[in-house]
Amino acid sequence: MFKLTYNPNRYKENAFSEIAQAEAEIAQCMADFVCCVLDELKHDNRRCVEEKIELFRCLILASAVKEKAIAAVINALANNTTANKGVCDFPEAYMEEE
C-alpha cells in the first residue's frame, strides 16, 4: 500500500511535487488493481463472457474517472503555481543558464 507523502508543514514550493508524487502513487496503485482484476477475470470460469465484458467495462470507466480527477488536481496545482509566480514578461528569466 502507498503512503501519502504530503506534509503541510513543508515549504509551499514543495507542495506541487509532494501532491504530484502522491497522485503518481495512487495512479500506480490503480494500475496494479486493474491488472489484478483483469488477471482474475481471465481465469474466472464461473462467469460468462458477457459478464466479464461488463465487469471490464465498469473497471475501465472507473479508472477513466479517477484519471480525470488526477488530471484536475495536477491542473489546479499548475494553475496555483503559475498564479503564485505572477505574469512572466521575460520567460528567459526562468530558464536555466547554460
C-alpha positions as a printed Julia matrix, in Angstrom:
98×3 Matrix{Float64}:
   0.0     0.0     0.0
   1.2     3.51   -0.69
   1.7     6.29    1.83
   0.68    9.85    1.04
   3.78   11.95    1.47
   2.26   15.43    1.55
   3.29   17.34    4.65
   1.55   20.73    5.1
   4.45   21.98    7.24
   6.87   21.96    4.3
   7.54   25.0     2.15
   4.91   25.96   -0.42
   7.42   25.36   -3.2
   7.36   21.63   -2.34
   3.56   21.36   -2.39
   3.34   20.68   -6.11
   5.95   17.92   -6.1
   4.55   16.35   -2.92
   0.98   16.21   -4.22
   2.13   15.13   -7.69
   4.12   12.28   -6.11
   1.11   11.2    -4.06
  -1.09   11.26   -7.18
   1.52    9.21   -9.07
   1.45    6.62   -6.29
  -2.36    6.49   -6.47
  -2.2     6.04  -10.25
   0.29    3.18   -9.84
  -1.97    1.55   -7.27
  -4.91    1.85   -9.67
  -2.86    0.28  -12.47
  -1.88   -2.62  -10.22
  -5.52   -3.08   -9.21
  -6.73   -3.1   -12.82
  -4.08   -5.65  -13.82
  -5.0    -7.86  -10.87
  -8.73   -7.76  -11.66
  -8.12   -8.42  -15.35
  -5.98  -11.43  -14.47
  -8.74  -12.72  -12.18
 -11.34  -12.27  -14.93
  -9.15  -14.13  -17.41
  -9.06  -17.2   -15.16
 -12.66  -16.96  -13.89
 -14.65  -19.88  -15.28
 -17.78  -19.1   -13.27
 -18.77  -16.01  -15.26
 -19.94  -15.95  -18.86
 -18.19  -13.78  -21.44
 -20.92  -11.12  -21.28
 -20.47  -10.72  -17.5
 -16.71  -10.45  -17.91
 -17.12   -7.79  -20.58
 -19.48   -5.8   -18.34
 -17.08   -6.03  -15.39
 -14.22   -4.96  -17.64
 -16.29   -2.0   -18.94
 -17.09   -0.86  -15.4
 -13.45   -1.18  -14.36
 -12.21    0.85  -17.32
 -14.87    3.5   -16.7
 -13.9     3.79  -13.02
 -10.22    4.07  -13.98
 -11.0     6.79  -16.51
 -12.95    8.78  -13.91
 -10.01    8.54  -11.48
  -7.55    9.58  -14.2
  -9.71   12.62  -14.94
  -9.69   13.5   -11.23
  -5.89   13.18  -11.12
  -5.65   15.47  -14.15
  -7.88   18.04  -12.43
  -5.64   18.0    -9.33
  -2.47   18.43  -11.39
  -4.09   21.2   -13.44
  -5.17   23.02  -10.26
  -1.64   22.73   -8.85
  -0.15   24.06  -12.09
  -2.58   26.98  -12.14
  -1.81   27.76   -8.5
   1.92   27.65   -9.16
   1.52   29.95  -12.17
  -0.66   32.36  -10.19
   1.86   32.49   -7.33
   4.71   33.32   -9.71
   2.75   36.06  -11.43
   2.91   37.12  -15.04
   6.27   36.47  -16.62
   7.25   39.17  -19.13
  10.66   37.61  -19.64
  10.43   33.82  -19.82
  14.19   33.55  -20.2
  14.49   34.74  -16.58
  13.15   31.35  -15.52
  15.31   29.32  -17.87
  18.41   27.56  -16.61
  21.72   29.1   -17.54
  23.96   27.05  -19.77
